[in-house]
């Protein structure tokens, strides 16, 4: 093409914001510098550990990931610019069932499938420009990582914190494996919302998380910088209830050692109102009562079936209450009363002791049950009278609050409920038939999974020696490859003789390996410690290095992890602290849970066809626009309803920024260094700049309303366009240089590609990543002020200073608040106040 045309084309292209060209250029540069985002090893700077939850390598990033990482990346960049030694790593939670499913359906080995997905997602992350220190990458499915899971397991076993027992477990038929209690949501599998979880009896490995129940609960108070919602969910999950254990003796002849029923109650103050004892169908005594009573056994079996069904449906509270009278009796130790023993379908063996005292007058469920079966209902608590001489009417039943006093309760009558609970628990303990106690809803963590793609549990079974741990020197127990995987018939590893058959380290005889693998939540319980020292092959990590980086200053992820990952990792930290490995009690100082991304009012899902692909967005609008949109569309903790037009709008804004700097960058090279003697227009721009810096800085340190930060930057750009043609050289050229430079700095955490390009266009040589974050001058950010003379009866008394553009009322108020005016009008009647806005006030007095 002719020379002139070429020049014209080039000029046009320089005017155009070509995100793809800019992002390709910088992406290549950044990839060439492996140390670019590396944390410093020995640094005098203050440290800052910012972390986004590591993804499962499904193969492609979804938009929720992009939002999560865009928040963390903006913060990491902001902290670098503020002079911190930032740790910002990324890794892969890469064990788990989808890899096995892929192996079954596509015949790809899980390891190959997983590593391929990781490679792809890493490319996507790099294309999006996330500033991760890849030298610390952690991949949980590799032996260099999972050997430490095994090492921890051995330590836990030594300390009695890992144990094996046969128990009823949750079984997902689709996953073909056991689930932890935390993985059952409303009776369904956490991965299969349409699949009811079954109960099976299996031998399983458990971690004794209940040993830390009280500390996990108490330390929630230390987590003031966590969302209250997450703390509440954990508090409820741990479910502490304070109550008492009371022994009821069986009436009549009994087997030795089996002569009492221990009841758990949170309301021992109502014990004089107990009119029956209720046992769970699985209570051991029930088996004895039914041994020679086929009729009773049939009824109990029926109750068991009903309970199992209700459990599988999720809410045992909703069950229609049924029971059967055993025609046996137990004796209330407080008053010697004989109470009939019933078996009921709503009493659970795994809550309390599996036995309750039924107090129909003061408990909803007991009331319902007593009405149905005609059991007596006896009032033992009455509400407080509003005042002393008022007689109390009997309350409507059941009366369940603690706000009352005891009646019909022997020596305890007239005590208030709270006091009675204390005294009656003490009394029971004194007489040896009970005591105050605490129970928790939290159960031990079942970690055995009958699947292949997980960490092998490092235990052996020997006919002579029983359970034998694998010696530490033999770690890692490598997960074998080329294993035939099916979802039926139990653990795939059990079908690999080379794996199963081994030698007992104690007796030298034959032994079998454990063929279950660990729950993948073990992997994520401590992975963030490994980032601090990712290549250590002598220990999971070096304690001193971890002591420098921990706690994590800011952790960012989805609320769906509130119970699972976030409770397990707190537990793991406390265990490691007790082993002397870490010094912190809690791993995470501040937690942020970002909102979900939806489209068209619904969660993005393949079946609804409303999935927005990050790759497609990046190809159409660029990484900067895609990222910036996820931050701009709404506050990061809110649900974001995706709009493609919104991304387009963000791209137009970045185009405006690009064109402004492309056109005005040369003005940044002005010889003038001082920003002096500005015109009012220029002063306005300068003020706007300092206000914007203040706004963005405050948002980073406070509520993270990046949407308003970005809106403020947009306003600044609008004002710049309005001002551009009125620049009065040369003094204002220095201002133009200053404002462009700061605009780029402000954009750097949100749109790093464009910011780097513009930084270079401005002739800056220093790496933008660590360029100092701009400071605002409070004086310059202050709204402009004007002086207004105040007259009293036409005579000048004082001058007040008010912000420019103040309302008449505001000016009047300022004048009246002035001391000189106060004394000038003291004791006089104000007839009239004349305000000439922006000019003067005259107060007429008599
Ligand atoms: Zn499942
Ligand atoms: Zn042996």
mmCIF file of N, CA and C and ligand atoms in Angstrom, residues 172 174-175 179 189 191-192 195, ligand 1:
data_model
loop_
_atom_site.group_PDB
_atom_site.id
_atom_site.type_symbol
_atom_site.label_atom_id
_atom_site.label_comp_id
_atom_site.label_asym_id
_atom_site.label_seq_id
_atom_site.Cartn_x
_atom_site.Cartn_y
_atom_site.Cartn_z
ATOM 1 N N UNK A 172 -22.826 -42.471 49.312
ATOM 2 C CA UNK A 172 -23.452 -41.969 48.087
ATOM 3 C C UNK A 172 -23.331 -43.041 47.016
ATOM 4 N N UNK A 174 -23.894 -42.812 43.897
ATOM 5 C CA UNK A 174 -23.281 -42.308 42.651
ATOM 6 C C UNK A 174 -21.769 -42.152 42.791
ATOM 7 N N UNK A 175 -21.341 -41.650 43.936
ATOM 8 C CA UNK A 175 -19.899 -41.526 44.166
ATOM 9 C C UNK A 175 -19.302 -42.902 44.459
ATOM 10 N N UNK A 179 -19.248 -40.667 52.587
ATOM 11 C CA UNK A 179 -19.152 -39.215 52.698
ATOM 12 C C UNK A 179 -19.027 -38.830 54.164
ATOM 13 N N UNK A 189 -26.102 -36.020 48.621
ATOM 14 C CA UNK A 189 -24.665 -35.899 48.407
ATOM 15 C C UNK A 189 -24.305 -34.461 48.024
ATOM 16 N N UNK A 191 -22.059 -33.540 46.096
ATOM 17 C CA UNK A 191 -21.714 -33.465 44.686
ATOM 18 C C UNK A 191 -22.887 -33.874 43.801
ATOM 19 N N UNK A 192 -23.847 -34.586 44.401
ATOM 20 C CA UNK A 192 -24.998 -35.063 43.629
ATOM 21 C C UNK A 192 -26.264 -34.615 44.342
ATOM 22 N N UNK A 195 -29.140 -37.016 44.680
ATOM 23 C CA UNK A 195 -28.931 -38.377 45.150
ATOM 24 C C UNK A 195 -29.036 -38.471 46.669
HETATM 25 ZN ZN1 LIG B 1 -22.170 -38.392 45.277
#
